PDB file with one MODEL, atoms N, CA, C and O in Angstrom:
MODEL        1
ATOM      1  N   MET A   1     -24.475 -21.487 -17.812  1.00  0.00           N
ATOM      2  CA  MET A   1     -23.534 -20.152 -18.243  1.00  0.00           C
ATOM      3  C   MET A   1     -24.194 -19.732 -19.514  1.00  0.00           C
ATOM      4  O   MET A   1     -23.500 -20.210 -20.411  1.00  0.00           O
ATOM      5  N   TRP A   2     -24.957 -19.227 -19.910  1.00  0.00           N
ATOM      6  CA  TRP A   2     -24.790 -18.407 -21.447  1.00  0.00           C
ATOM      7  C   TRP A   2     -24.238 -17.554 -22.119  1.00  0.00           C
ATOM      8  O   TRP A   2     -23.963 -16.365 -21.951  1.00  0.00           O
ATOM      9  N   TYR A   3     -24.026 -18.656 -23.318  1.00  0.00           N
ATOM     10  CA  TYR A   3     -22.907 -17.800 -24.576  1.00  0.00           C
ATOM     11  C   TYR A   3     -23.096 -15.987 -24.599  1.00  0.00           C
ATOM     12  O   TYR A   3     -22.406 -14.968 -24.576  1.00  0.00           O
ATOM     13  N   ALA A   4     -24.779 -16.506 -24.670  1.00  0.00           N
ATOM     14  CA  ALA A   4     -24.749 -14.636 -24.945  1.00  0.00           C
ATOM     15  C   ALA A   4     -24.376 -13.702 -24.323  1.00  0.00           C
ATOM     16  O   ALA A   4     -24.213 -12.587 -24.818  1.00  0.00           O
ATOM     17  N   ALA A   5     -24.128 -14.067 -22.841  1.00  0.00           N
ATOM     18  CA  ALA A   5     -23.507 -12.986 -21.437  1.00  0.00           C
ATOM     19  C   ALA A   5     -22.339 -13.146 -22.291  1.00  0.00           C
ATOM     20  O   ALA A   5     -21.925 -12.092 -21.809  1.00  0.00           O
ATOM     21  N   LEU A   6     -21.247 -13.534 -23.258  1.00  0.00           N
ATOM     22  CA  LEU A   6     -19.717 -13.602 -23.265  1.00  0.00           C
ATOM     23  C   LEU A   6     -19.482 -13.372 -25.021  1.00  0.00           C
ATOM     24  O   LEU A   6     -20.190 -13.428 -26.026  1.00  0.00           O
ATOM     25  N   PRO A   7     -17.929 -13.062 -24.666  1.00  0.00           N
ATOM     26  CA  PRO A   7     -17.155 -12.637 -25.874  1.00  0.00           C
ATOM     27  C   PRO A   7     -17.368 -13.939 -27.556  1.00  0.00           C
ATOM     28  O   PRO A   7     -17.291 -15.102 -27.160  1.00  0.00           O
ATOM     29  N   LYS A   8     -17.452 -13.904 -28.151  1.00  0.00           N
ATOM     30  CA  LYS A   8     -17.644 -14.716 -29.144  1.00  0.00           C
ATOM     31  C   LYS A   8     -16.316 -15.496 -29.487  1.00  0.00           C
ATOM     32  O   LYS A   8     -16.170 -16.492 -30.196  1.00  0.00           O
ATOM     33  N   GLY A   9     -14.891 -14.361 -28.400  1.00  0.00           N
ATOM     34  CA  GLY A   9     -13.795 -14.846 -28.809  1.00  0.00           C
ATOM     35  C   GLY A   9     -14.180 -16.109 -27.686  1.00  0.00           C
ATOM     36  O   GLY A   9     -13.836 -17.124 -28.291  1.00  0.00           O
ATOM     37  N   GLU A  10     -14.677 -16.490 -26.470  1.00  0.00           N
ATOM     38  CA  GLU A  10     -15.093 -16.883 -25.356  1.00  0.00           C
ATOM     39  C   GLU A  10     -15.507 -17.673 -25.574  1.00  0.00           C
ATOM     40  O   GLU A  10     -15.549 -18.372 -24.562  1.00  0.00           O
ATOM     41  N   TRP A  11     -16.154 -18.379 -26.795  1.00  0.00           N
ATOM     42  CA  TRP A  11     -16.883 -19.227 -27.167  1.00  0.00           C
ATOM     43  C   TRP A  11     -16.186 -20.723 -27.223  1.00  0.00           C
ATOM     44  O   TRP A  11     -15.091 -20.649 -26.666  1.00  0.00           O
ATOM     45  N   PRO A  12     -16.447 -22.029 -27.697  1.00  0.00           N
ATOM     46  CA  PRO A  12     -15.485 -22.332 -27.666  1.00  0.00           C
ATOM     47  C   PRO A  12     -15.649 -22.875 -29.326  1.00  0.00           C
ATOM     48  O   PRO A  12     -16.441 -22.555 -30.212  1.00  0.00           O
ATOM     49  N   GLU A  13     -14.494 -23.852 -29.277  1.00  0.00           N
ATOM     50  CA  GLU A  13     -13.939 -23.043 -30.775  1.00  0.00           C
ATOM     51  C   GLU A  13     -14.242 -24.094 -31.872  1.00  0.00           C
ATOM     52  O   GLU A  13     -14.285 -23.912 -33.089  1.00  0.00           O
ATOM     53  N   GLU A  14     -14.474 -25.411 -31.061  1.00  0.00           N
ATOM     54  CA  GLU A  14     -15.322 -27.182 -32.237  1.00  0.00           C
ATOM     55  C   GLU A  14     -16.097 -26.444 -32.989  1.00  0.00           C
ATOM     56  O   GLU A  14     -16.482 -25.285 -32.831  1.00  0.00           O
ATOM     57  N   ASP A  15     -16.231 -26.958 -33.551  1.00  0.00           N
ATOM     58  CA  ASP A  15     -17.573 -26.397 -35.099  1.00  0.00           C
ATOM     59  C   ASP A  15     -18.624 -26.843 -34.533  1.00  0.00           C
ATOM     60  O   ASP A  15     -19.699 -26.272 -34.716  1.00  0.00           O
ATOM     61  N   GLU A  16     -18.490 -28.275 -33.500  1.00  0.00           N
ATOM     62  CA  GLU A  16     -19.939 -28.857 -33.734  1.00  0.00           C
ATOM     63  C   GLU A  16     -20.356 -28.114 -32.842  1.00  0.00           C
ATOM     64  O   GLU A  16     -21.555 -27.834 -32.839  1.00  0.00           O
ATOM     65  N   ALA A  17     -19.459 -27.574 -31.810  1.00  0.00           N
ATOM     66  CA  ALA A  17     -20.366 -26.449 -29.981  1.00  0.00           C
ATOM     67  C   ALA A  17     -20.695 -25.772 -30.779  1.00  0.00           C
ATOM     68  O   ALA A  17     -21.845 -25.932 -31.187  1.00  0.00           O
ATOM     69  N   ARG A  18     -20.097 -25.006 -31.211  1.00  0.00           N
ATOM     70  CA  ARG A  18     -20.179 -23.551 -31.980  1.00  0.00           C
ATOM     71  C   ARG A  18     -22.129 -23.636 -32.889  1.00  0.00           C
ATOM     72  O   ARG A  18     -23.126 -22.924 -33.014  1.00  0.00           O
ATOM     73  N   ALA A  19     -21.574 -25.151 -33.323  1.00  0.00           N
ATOM     74  CA  ALA A  19     -22.937 -25.252 -34.067  1.00  0.00           C
ATOM     75  C   ALA A  19     -24.501 -25.318 -33.234  1.00  0.00           C
ATOM     76  O   ALA A  19     -25.701 -25.121 -33.425  1.00  0.00           O
ATOM     77  N   GLN A  20     -23.581 -25.717 -32.255  1.00  0.00           N
ATOM     78  CA  GLN A  20     -24.904 -25.710 -31.522  1.00  0.00           C
ATOM     79  C   GLN A  20     -25.978 -24.502 -30.792  1.00  0.00           C
ATOM     80  O   GLN A  20     -27.125 -24.098 -30.982  1.00  0.00           O
ATOM     81  N   ILE A  21     -24.850 -24.222 -29.864  1.00  0.00           N
ATOM     82  CA  ILE A  21     -25.466 -22.769 -29.848  1.00  0.00           C
ATOM     83  C   ILE A  21     -25.776 -21.739 -30.235  1.00  0.00           C
ATOM     84  O   ILE A  21     -26.118 -20.735 -29.610  1.00  0.00           O
ATOM     85  N   GLN A  22     -25.589 -22.084 -32.227  1.00  0.00           N
ATOM     86  CA  GLN A  22     -26.431 -20.890 -33.284  1.00  0.00           C
ATOM     87  C   GLN A  22     -27.406 -21.595 -32.837  1.00  0.00           C
ATOM     88  O   GLN A  22     -28.289 -21.020 -32.200  1.00  0.00           O
ATOM     89  N   ASN A  23     -27.494 -23.410 -33.134  1.00  0.00           N
ATOM     90  CA  ASN A  23     -28.591 -23.277 -32.917  1.00  0.00           C
ATOM     91  C   ASN A  23     -29.841 -22.918 -31.744  1.00  0.00           C
ATOM     92  O   ASN A  23     -30.939 -22.396 -31.938  1.00  0.00           O
ATOM     93  N   ASP A  24     -29.382 -23.282 -30.800  1.00  0.00           N
ATOM     94  CA  ASP A  24     -30.450 -23.376 -30.044  1.00  0.00           C
ATOM     95  C   ASP A  24     -30.590 -21.288 -29.764  1.00  0.00           C
ATOM     96  O   ASP A  24     -31.231 -20.715 -28.883  1.00  0.00           O
ATOM     97  N   TRP A  25     -30.168 -20.978 -30.314  1.00  0.00           N
ATOM     98  CA  TRP A  25     -30.176 -18.896 -30.568  1.00  0.00           C
ATOM     99  C   TRP A  25     -31.656 -18.538 -30.690  1.00  0.00           C
ATOM    100  O   TRP A  25     -32.512 -19.081 -31.388  1.00  0.00           O
ATOM    101  N   GLN A  26     -31.761 -17.545 -29.890  1.00  0.00           N
ATOM    102  CA  GLN A  26     -33.453 -16.904 -30.171  1.00  0.00           C
ATOM    103  C   GLN A  26     -33.489 -15.450 -30.172  1.00  0.00           C
ATOM    104  O   GLN A  26     -33.712 -15.180 -28.992  1.00  0.00           O
ATOM    105  N   ASP A  27     -33.414 -14.552 -30.701  1.00  0.00           N
ATOM    106  CA  ASP A  27     -32.869 -13.478 -30.734  1.00  0.00           C
ATOM    107  C   ASP A  27     -34.026 -12.902 -30.341  1.00  0.00           C
ATOM    108  O   ASP A  27     -34.969 -13.190 -31.078  1.00  0.00           O
ATOM    109  N   PRO A  28     -34.433 -11.772 -28.910  1.00  0.00           N
ATOM    110  CA  PRO A  28     -33.142 -10.891 -28.717  1.00  0.00           C
ATOM    111  C   PRO A  28     -32.533 -11.846 -27.443  1.00  0.00           C
ATOM    112  O   PRO A  28     -31.675 -11.378 -26.695  1.00  0.00           O
ATOM    113  N   TRP A  29     -33.023 -13.141 -27.280  1.00  0.00           N
ATOM    114  CA  TRP A  29     -32.580 -13.848 -25.311  1.00  0.00           C
ATOM    115  C   TRP A  29     -30.753 -14.676 -25.993  1.00  0.00           C
ATOM    116  O   TRP A  29     -30.044 -15.282 -25.189  1.00  0.00           O
ATOM    117  N   GLY A  30     -30.240 -14.484 -27.783  1.00  0.00           N
ATOM    118  CA  GLY A  30     -29.298 -15.567 -27.430  1.00  0.00           C
ATOM    119  C   GLY A  30     -29.441 -17.285 -26.997  1.00  0.00           C
ATOM    120  O   GLY A  30     -29.432 -17.827 -28.102  1.00  0.00           O
ATOM    121  N   ASP A  31     -29.524 -18.020 -26.296  1.00  0.00           N
ATOM    122  CA  ASP A  31     -29.121 -19.146 -25.612  1.00  0.00           C
ATOM    123  C   ASP A  31     -29.921 -19.120 -23.931  1.00  0.00           C
ATOM    124  O   ASP A  31     -30.051 -19.966 -23.047  1.00  0.00           O
ATOM    125  N   ARG A  32     -30.194 -18.173 -24.035  1.00  0.00           N
ATOM    126  CA  ARG A  32     -30.952 -17.893 -22.972  1.00  0.00           C
ATOM    127  C   ARG A  32     -31.988 -18.853 -22.802  1.00  0.00           C
ATOM    128  O   ARG A  32     -32.702 -18.809 -23.804  1.00  0.00           O
ATOM    129  N   ARG A  33     -32.510 -19.939 -21.760  1.00  0.00           N
ATOM    130  CA  ARG A  33     -33.511 -20.595 -22.041  1.00  0.00           C
ATOM    131  C   ARG A  33     -33.916 -21.077 -20.135  1.00  0.00           C
ATOM    132  O   ARG A  33     -33.111 -20.691 -19.288  1.00  0.00           O
ATOM    133  N   GLN A  34     -34.643 -21.553 -19.870  1.00  0.00           N
ATOM    134  CA  GLN A  34     -35.590 -22.228 -19.194  1.00  0.00           C
ATOM    135  C   GLN A  34     -35.501 -23.491 -19.704  1.00  0.00           C
ATOM    136  O   GLN A  34     -35.878 -23.644 -20.866  1.00  0.00           O
ATOM    137  N   GLU A  35     -35.087 -24.428 -19.095  1.00  0.00           N
ATOM    138  CA  GLU A  35     -36.045 -26.102 -19.147  1.00  0.00           C
ATOM    139  C   GLU A  35     -36.355 -26.861 -18.477  1.00  0.00           C
ATOM    140  O   GLU A  35     -35.401 -27.242 -17.800  1.00  0.00           O
ATOM    141  N   LEU A  36     -37.824 -27.668 -18.113  1.00  0.00           N
ATOM    142  CA  LEU A  36     -38.795 -28.374 -17.269  1.00  0.00           C
ATOM    143  C   LEU A  36     -38.851 -30.088 -18.015  1.00  0.00           C
ATOM    144  O   LEU A  36     -39.491 -30.464 -18.997  1.00  0.00           O
ATOM    145  N   VAL A  37     -37.923 -30.867 -17.111  1.00  0.00           N
ATOM    146  CA  VAL A  37     -37.050 -31.549 -16.862  1.00  0.00           C
ATOM    147  C   VAL A  37     -38.526 -32.770 -15.902  1.00  0.00           C
ATOM    148  O   VAL A  37     -38.977 -32.651 -14.763  1.00  0.00           O
ATOM    149  N   PHE A  38     -38.854 -33.777 -16.952  1.00  0.00           N
ATOM    150  CA  PHE A  38     -39.984 -34.804 -15.446  1.00  0.00           C
ATOM    151  C   PHE A  38     -39.464 -35.600 -15.985  1.00  0.00           C
ATOM    152  O   PHE A  38     -38.768 -35.544 -16.999  1.00  0.00           O
ATOM    153  N   ILE A  39     -39.867 -36.767 -15.102  1.00  0.00           N
ATOM    154  CA  ILE A  39     -38.930 -38.324 -15.418  1.00  0.00           C
ATOM    155  C   ILE A  39     -39.979 -38.591 -14.245  1.00  0.00           C
ATOM    156  O   ILE A  39     -40.627 -37.964 -13.407  1.00  0.00           O
ATOM    157  N   GLY A  40     -39.790 -39.715 -14.623  1.00  0.00           N
ATOM    158  CA  GLY A  40     -41.596 -40.414 -14.458  1.00  0.00           C
ATOM    159  C   GLY A  40     -41.725 -41.770 -14.204  1.00  0.00           C
ATOM    160  O   GLY A  40     -40.638 -42.348 -14.195  1.00  0.00           O
ATOM    161  N   VAL A  41     -42.551 -42.369 -14.024  1.00  0.00           N
ATOM    162  CA  VAL A  41     -42.763 -43.923 -14.196  1.00  0.00           C
ATOM    163  C   VAL A  41     -44.080 -43.570 -14.534  1.00  0.00           C
ATOM    164  O   VAL A  41     -44.748 -42.736 -13.923  1.00  0.00           O
ATOM    165  N   GLU A  42     -44.655 -44.579 -16.073  1.00  0.00           N
ATOM    166  CA  GLU A  42     -46.272 -44.059 -16.817  1.00  0.00           C
ATOM    167  C   GLU A  42     -45.991 -42.860 -16.730  1.00  0.00           C
ATOM    168  O   GLU A  42     -46.032 -42.875 -15.500  1.00  0.00           O
ATOM    169  N   LEU A  43     -45.668 -41.525 -17.023  1.00  0.00           N
ATOM    170  CA  LEU A  43     -45.747 -40.262 -16.718  1.00  0.00           C
ATOM    171  C   LEU A  43     -47.132 -40.293 -18.210  1.00  0.00           C
ATOM    172  O   LEU A  43     -47.015 -41.170 -19.066  1.00  0.00           O
ATOM    173  N   ASP A  44     -48.650 -38.969 -18.332  1.00  0.00           N
ATOM    174  CA  ASP A  44     -49.058 -38.971 -19.113  1.00  0.00           C
ATOM    175  C   ASP A  44     -48.168 -38.098 -19.948  1.00  0.00           C
ATOM    176  O   ASP A  44     -47.846 -37.003 -19.487  1.00  0.00           O
ATOM    177  N   GLU A  45     -47.808 -38.409 -20.937  1.00  0.00           N
ATOM    178  CA  GLU A  45     -46.697 -37.516 -21.523  1.00  0.00           C
ATOM    179  C   GLU A  45     -48.470 -35.547 -22.181  1.00  0.00           C
ATOM    180  O   GLU A  45     -48.907 -34.411 -22.000  1.00  0.00           O
ATOM    181  N   ALA A  46     -48.512 -36.975 -22.974  1.00  0.00           N
ATOM    182  CA  ALA A  46     -49.587 -35.238 -23.295  1.00  0.00           C
ATOM    183  C   ALA A  46     -51.148 -34.647 -22.764  1.00  0.00           C
ATOM    184  O   ALA A  46     -52.083 -34.122 -23.369  1.00  0.00           O
ATOM    185  N   THR A  47     -50.919 -35.013 -21.343  1.00  0.00           N
ATOM    186  CA  THR A  47     -51.925 -34.519 -20.643  1.00  0.00           C
ATOM    187  C   THR A  47     -51.082 -33.373 -19.768  1.00  0.00           C
ATOM    188  O   THR A  47     -51.374 -32.216 -19.464  1.00  0.00           O
ATOM    189  N   LEU A  48     -49.723 -34.329 -19.453  1.00  0.00           N
ATOM    190  CA  LEU A  48     -48.564 -33.118 -18.812  1.00  0.00           C
ATOM    191  C   LEU A  48     -48.351 -31.787 -19.833  1.00  0.00           C
ATOM    192  O   LEU A  48     -47.846 -30.767 -19.363  1.00  0.00           O
ATOM    193  N   ARG A  49     -48.912 -31.864 -21.788  1.00  0.00           N
ATOM    194  CA  ARG A  49     -47.856 -31.321 -22.210  1.00  0.00           C
ATOM    195  C   ARG A  49     -48.870 -30.337 -22.371  1.00  0.00           C
ATOM    196  O   ARG A  49     -48.409 -29.195 -22.389  1.00  0.00           O
ATOM    197  N   ALA A  50     -50.423 -30.436 -22.525  1.00  0.00           N
ATOM    198  CA  ALA A  50     -51.928 -29.684 -22.826  1.00  0.00           C
ATOM    199  C   ALA A  50     -51.394 -28.837 -21.428  1.00  0.00           C
ATOM    200  O   ALA A  50     -51.015 -27.707 -21.733  1.00  0.00           O
ATOM    201  N   LYS A  51     -51.285 -29.138 -19.979  1.00  0.00           N
ATOM    202  CA  LYS A  51     -51.496 -29.043 -18.741  1.00  0.00           C
ATOM    203  C   LYS A  51     -50.498 -27.372 -19.181  1.00  0.00           C
ATOM    204  O   LYS A  51     -51.059 -26.277 -19.225  1.00  0.00           O
ATOM    205  N   LEU A  52     -48.552 -27.642 -19.533  1.00  0.00           N
ATOM    206  CA  LEU A  52     -48.228 -26.929 -19.225  1.00  0.00           C
ATOM    207  C   LEU A  52     -48.414 -26.250 -20.729  1.00  0.00           C
ATOM    208  O   LEU A  52     -47.487 -25.439 -20.737  1.00  0.00           O
ATOM    209  N   ASP A  53     -49.097 -26.125 -22.014  1.00  0.00           N
ATOM    210  CA  ASP A  53     -48.957 -25.411 -22.986  1.00  0.00           C
ATOM    211  C   ASP A  53     -49.960 -24.364 -22.602  1.00  0.00           C
ATOM    212  O   ASP A  53     -50.069 -23.327 -23.257  1.00  0.00           O
ATOM    213  N   GLY A  54     -50.793 -24.658 -21.405  1.00  0.00           N
ATOM    214  CA  GLY A  54     -52.566 -24.118 -21.151  1.00  0.00           C
ATOM    215  C   GLY A  54     -52.032 -23.186 -20.731  1.00  0.00           C
ATOM    216  O   GLY A  54     -52.509 -22.205 -21.301  1.00  0.00           O
ATOM    217  N   ALA A  55     -51.191 -22.867 -19.946  1.00  0.00           N
ATOM    218  CA  ALA A  55     -50.830 -22.132 -18.446  1.00  0.00           C
ATOM    219  C   ALA A  55     -50.049 -20.729 -19.469  1.00  0.00           C
ATOM    220  O   ALA A  55     -50.372 -19.546 -19.369  1.00  0.00           O
ATOM    221  N   LEU A  56     -49.125 -21.217 -20.285  1.00  0.00           N
ATOM    222  CA  LEU A  56     -48.806 -20.179 -21.752  1.00  0.00           C
ATOM    223  C   LEU A  56     -49.963 -19.127 -22.395  1.00  0.00           C
ATOM    224  O   LEU A  56     -51.042 -19.195 -22.983  1.00  0.00           O
ATOM    225  N   LEU A  57     -49.226 -18.332 -22.002  1.00  0.00           N
ATOM    226  CA  LEU A  57     -49.670 -16.787 -21.526  1.00  0.00           C
ATOM    227  C   LEU A  57     -50.613 -16.714 -23.359  1.00  0.00           C
ATOM    228  O   LEU A  57     -50.924 -17.747 -23.952  1.00  0.00           O
ATOM    229  N   THR A  58     -50.763 -15.949 -23.661  1.00  0.00           N
ATOM    230  CA  THR A  58     -51.284 -15.647 -25.440  1.00  0.00           C
ATOM    231  C   THR A  58     -50.444 -14.292 -25.738  1.00  0.00           C
ATOM    232  O   THR A  58     -50.059 -13.293 -25.130  1.00  0.00           O
ATOM    233  N   LYS A  59     -50.388 -14.862 -27.055  1.00  0.00           N
ATOM    234  CA  LYS A  59     -49.770 -12.545 -27.255  1.00  0.00           C
ATOM    235  C   LYS A  59     -50.167 -11.654 -26.819  1.00  0.00           C
ATOM    236  O   LYS A  59     -49.325 -11.009 -26.194  1.00  0.00           O
ATOM    237  N   LYS A  60     -51.297 -11.185 -26.844  1.00  0.00           N
ATOM    238  CA  LYS A  60     -52.125 -10.564 -26.311  1.00  0.00           C
ATOM    239  C   LYS A  60     -51.762 -10.487 -25.208  1.00  0.00           C
ATOM    240  O   LYS A  60     -51.117  -9.453 -25.036  1.00  0.00           O
ATOM    241  N   GLU A  61     -51.935 -11.577 -23.635  1.00  0.00           N
ATOM    242  CA  GLU A  61     -51.785 -11.270 -22.577  1.00  0.00           C
ATOM    243  C   GLU A  61     -49.702 -10.877 -22.431  1.00  0.00           C
ATOM    244  O   GLU A  61     -48.945 -10.031 -21.956  1.00  0.00           O
ATOM    245  N   LEU A  62     -49.661 -12.096 -23.165  1.00  0.00           N
ATOM    246  CA  LEU A  62     -47.626 -11.585 -23.088  1.00  0.00           C
ATOM    247  C   LEU A  62     -47.816  -9.596 -23.196  1.00  0.00           C
ATOM    248  O   LEU A  62     -47.842  -8.930 -22.161  1.00  0.00           O
ATOM    249  N   GLU A  63     -47.905  -9.072 -24.324  1.00  0.00           N
ATOM    250  CA  GLU A  63     -48.238  -7.577 -24.813  1.00  0.00           C
ATOM    251  C   GLU A  63     -48.864  -6.950 -23.617  1.00  0.00           C
ATOM    252  O   GLU A  63     -48.727  -5.741 -23.430  1.00  0.00           O
ATOM    253  N   ALA A  64     -49.569  -7.728 -22.765  1.00  0.00           N
ATOM    254  CA  ALA A  64     -50.052  -6.713 -21.104  1.00  0.00           C
ATOM    255  C   ALA A  64     -49.523  -6.619 -20.749  1.00  0.00           C
ATOM    256  O   ALA A  64     -49.745  -5.444 -20.457  1.00  0.00           O
ATOM    257  N   GLY A  65     -48.187  -6.944 -20.057  1.00  0.00           N
ATOM    258  CA  GLY A  65     -47.285  -6.880 -19.431  1.00  0.00           C
ATOM    259  C   GLY A  65     -47.597  -7.206 -17.533  1.00  0.00           C
ATOM    260  O   GLY A  65     -48.771  -7.141 -17.169  1.00  0.00           O
ATOM    261  N   PRO A  66     -46.712  -7.472 -16.668  1.00  0.00           N
ATOM    262  CA  PRO A  66     -47.150  -7.251 -15.602  1.00  0.00           C
ATOM    263  C   PRO A  66     -47.565  -6.942 -14.678  1.00  0.00           C
ATOM    264  O   PRO A  66     -47.831  -7.598 -13.671  1.00  0.00           O
ATOM    265  N   LYS A  67     -47.711  -5.572 -14.967  1.00  0.00           N
ATOM    266  CA  LYS A  67     -49.157  -5.776 -14.089  1.00  0.00           C
ATOM    267  C   LYS A  67     -50.366  -6.396 -14.185  1.00  0.00           C
ATOM    268  O   LYS A  67     -50.986  -6.960 -13.284  1.00  0.00           O
ATOM    269  N   ARG A  68     -50.760  -6.216 -15.693  1.00  0.00           N
ATOM    270  CA  ARG A  68     -51.735  -7.180 -16.164  1.00  0.00           C
ATOM    271  C   ARG A  68     -51.695  -8.501 -15.614  1.00  0.00           C
ATOM    272  O   ARG A  68     -52.657  -9.023 -15.050  1.00  0.00           O
ATOM    273  N   TRP A  69     -50.616  -9.020 -15.775  1.00  0.00           N
ATOM    274  CA  TRP A  69     -50.636 -10.345 -15.037  1.00  0.00           C
ATOM    275  C   TRP A  69     -50.895 -10.549 -14.108  1.00  0.00           C
ATOM    276  O   TRP A  69     -51.345 -11.655 -13.810  1.00  0.00           O
ATOM    277  N   ARG A  70     -50.734  -9.595 -13.244  1.00  0.00           N
ATOM    278  CA  ARG A  70     -51.490  -9.162 -11.531  1.00  0.00           C
ATOM    279  C   ARG A  70     -52.376  -9.873 -11.164  1.00  0.00           C
ATOM    280  O   ARG A  70     -52.459 -10.411 -10.060  1.00  0.00           O
ATOM    281  N   LYS A  71     -53.435  -9.976 -12.423  1.00  0.00           N
ATOM    282  CA  LYS A  71     -54.307  -9.006 -12.404  1.00  0.00           C
ATOM    283  C   LYS A  71     -55.334 -10.516 -12.842  1.00  0.00           C
ATOM    284  O   LYS A  71     -56.458 -10.876 -12.493  1.00  0.00           O
ATOM    285  N   LEU A  72     -53.951 -11.303 -14.061  1.00  0.00           N
ATOM    286  CA  LEU A  72     -55.272 -12.620 -14.194  1.00  0.00           C
ATOM    287  C   LEU A  72     -55.157 -13.567 -13.120  1.00  0.00           C
ATOM    288  O   LEU A  72     -54.256 -13.364 -12.306  1.00  0.00           O
ATOM    289  N   ARG A  73     -56.174 -14.923 -12.914  1.00  0.00           N
ATOM    290  CA  ARG A  73     -56.932 -15.400 -12.172  1.00  0.00           C
ATOM    291  C   ARG A  73     -55.308 -16.803 -12.124  1.00  0.00           C
ATOM    292  O   ARG A  73     -54.961 -17.557 -13.033  1.00  0.00           O
ATOM    293  N   ASP A  74     -54.746 -16.658 -10.836  1.00  0.00           N
ATOM    294  CA  ASP A  74     -53.983 -18.146 -10.247  1.00  0.00           C
ATOM    295  C   ASP A  74     -55.030 -19.723 -10.897  1.00  0.00           C
ATOM    296  O   ASP A  74     -56.217 -20.029 -10.793  1.00  0.00           O
ATOM    297  N   PRO A  75     -53.795 -20.397 -11.567  1.00  0.00           N
ATOM    298  CA  PRO A  75     -54.934 -21.901 -11.483  1.00  0.00           C
ATOM    299  C   PRO A  75     -54.887 -22.621 -11.214  1.00  0.00           C
ATOM    300  O   PRO A  75     -55.371 -23.685 -11.600  1.00  0.00           O
ATOM    301  N   PHE A  76     -53.972 -22.226 -10.035  1.00  0.00           N
ATOM    302  CA  PHE A  76     -53.276 -22.554  -8.820  1.00  0.00           C
ATOM    303  C   PHE A  76     -53.881 -23.560  -8.039  1.00  0.00           C
ATOM    304  O   PHE A  76     -54.041 -24.495  -8.824  1.00  0.00           O
ATOM    305  N   PRO A  77     -54.373 -23.942  -6.754  1.00  0.00           N
ATOM    306  CA  PRO A  77     -54.753 -23.882  -6.214  1.00  0.00           C
ATOM    307  C   PRO A  77     -53.547 -24.165  -4.577  1.00  0.00           C
ATOM    308  O   PRO A  77     -52.597 -24.913  -4.346  1.00  0.00           O
ATOM    309  N   ALA A  78     -54.438 -22.890  -3.633  1.00  0.00           N
ATOM    310  CA  ALA A  78     -53.331 -22.747  -2.434  1.00  0.00           C
ATOM    311  C   ALA A  78     -53.089 -24.171  -1.809  1.00  0.00           C
ATOM    312  O   ALA A  78     -53.852 -25.129  -1.935  1.00  0.00           O
ATOM    313  N   ARG A  79     -51.809 -24.152  -1.061  1.00  0.00           N
ATOM    314  CA  ARG A  79     -51.873 -25.271  -0.703  1.00  0.00           C
ATOM    315  C   ARG A  79     -50.446 -24.956   0.949  1.00  0.00           C
ATOM    316  O   ARG A  79     -49.507 -24.204   1.207  1.00  0.00           O
ATOM    317  N   SER A  80     -50.964 -25.757   1.391  1.00  0.00           N
ATOM    318  CA  SER A  80     -49.974 -25.376   2.803  1.00  0.00           C
ATOM    319  C   SER A  80     -49.161 -26.356   2.649  1.00  0.00           C
ATOM    320  O   SER A  80     -49.220 -27.248   1.803  1.00  0.00           O
ATOM    321  N   ILE A  81     -48.578 -26.234   3.273  1.00  0.00           N
ATOM    322  CA  ILE A  81     -47.369 -27.815   3.215  1.00  0.00           C
ATOM    323  C   ILE A  81     -47.952 -28.535   4.608  1.00  0.00           C
ATOM    324  O   ILE A  81     -48.620 -29.570   4.597  1.00  0.00           O
ATOM    325  N   ARG A  82     -47.477 -27.601   6.122  1.00  0.00           N
ATOM    326  CA  ARG A  82     -48.008 -27.899   7.388  1.00  0.00           C
ATOM    327  C   ARG A  82     -48.843 -28.557   7.327  1.00  0.00           C
ATOM    328  O   ARG A  82     -48.579 -29.520   8.047  1.00  0.00           O
ATOM    329  N   SER A  83     -50.269 -28.731   6.656  1.00  0.00           N
ATOM    330  CA  SER A  83     -51.558 -29.514   6.805  1.00  0.00           C
ATOM    331  C   SER A  83     -51.292 -31.102   5.552  1.00  0.00           C
ATOM    332  O   SER A  83     -51.980 -32.122   5.554  1.00  0.00           O
ATOM    333  N   ARG A  84     -50.111 -30.797   4.635  1.00  0.00           N
ATOM    334  CA  ARG A  84     -49.206 -31.624   4.251  1.00  0.00           C
ATOM    335  C   ARG A  84     -49.102 -32.986   4.925  1.00  0.00           C
ATOM    336  O   ARG A  84     -49.388 -34.183   4.918  1.00  0.00           O
ATOM    337  N   ARG A  85     -48.377 -31.773   5.618  1.00  0.00           N
ATOM    338  CA  ARG A  85     -47.316 -32.762   6.158  1.00  0.00           C
ATOM    339  C   ARG A  85     -48.293 -34.126   7.431  1.00  0.00           C
ATOM    340  O   ARG A  85     -48.035 -35.289   7.739  1.00  0.00           O
ATOM    341  N   SER A  86     -49.389 -33.182   7.815  1.00  0.00           N
ATOM    342  CA  SER A  86     -50.277 -33.929   9.660  1.00  0.00           C
ATOM    343  C   SER A  86     -50.542 -34.299   8.830  1.00  0.00           C
ATOM    344  O   SER A  86     -49.502 -34.942   8.683  1.00  0.00           O
ATOM    345  N   GLY A  87     -51.234 -34.591   7.758  1.00  0.00           N
ATOM    346  CA  GLY A  87     -52.173 -35.212   7.182  1.00  0.00           C
ATOM    347  C   GLY A  87     -53.440 -34.541   7.277  1.00  0.00           C
ATOM    348  O   GLY A  87     -54.391 -35.204   6.863  1.00  0.00           O
ATOM    349  N   ALA A  88     -53.614 -33.746   7.582  1.00  0.00           N
ATOM    350  CA  ALA A  88     -55.063 -32.950   7.970  1.00  0.00           C
ATOM    351  C   ALA A  88     -55.423 -32.836   5.976  1.00  0.00           C
ATOM    352  O   ALA A  88     -56.451 -32.299   5.564  1.00  0.00           O
TER     353      ALA A  88
ENDMDL
END
């Protein structure tokens, strides 16, 4: 649930909870966001961050919009689930 979708009268009454909502707030989306969590043994955080940051659109690419995005190179190789399961 996103507080941005609720009237402020339905937000928590506790000051600490409201402060956290405001801390997470970014116009124009409010508190709506996506988070990725990676859990694992000996993860290389620096490399993982660099690869994820490299996948972000530049400001110019973002402003170009969805029609232009479809023309961008897909950095992820195609995979076949079937071939991975069969060991091929």
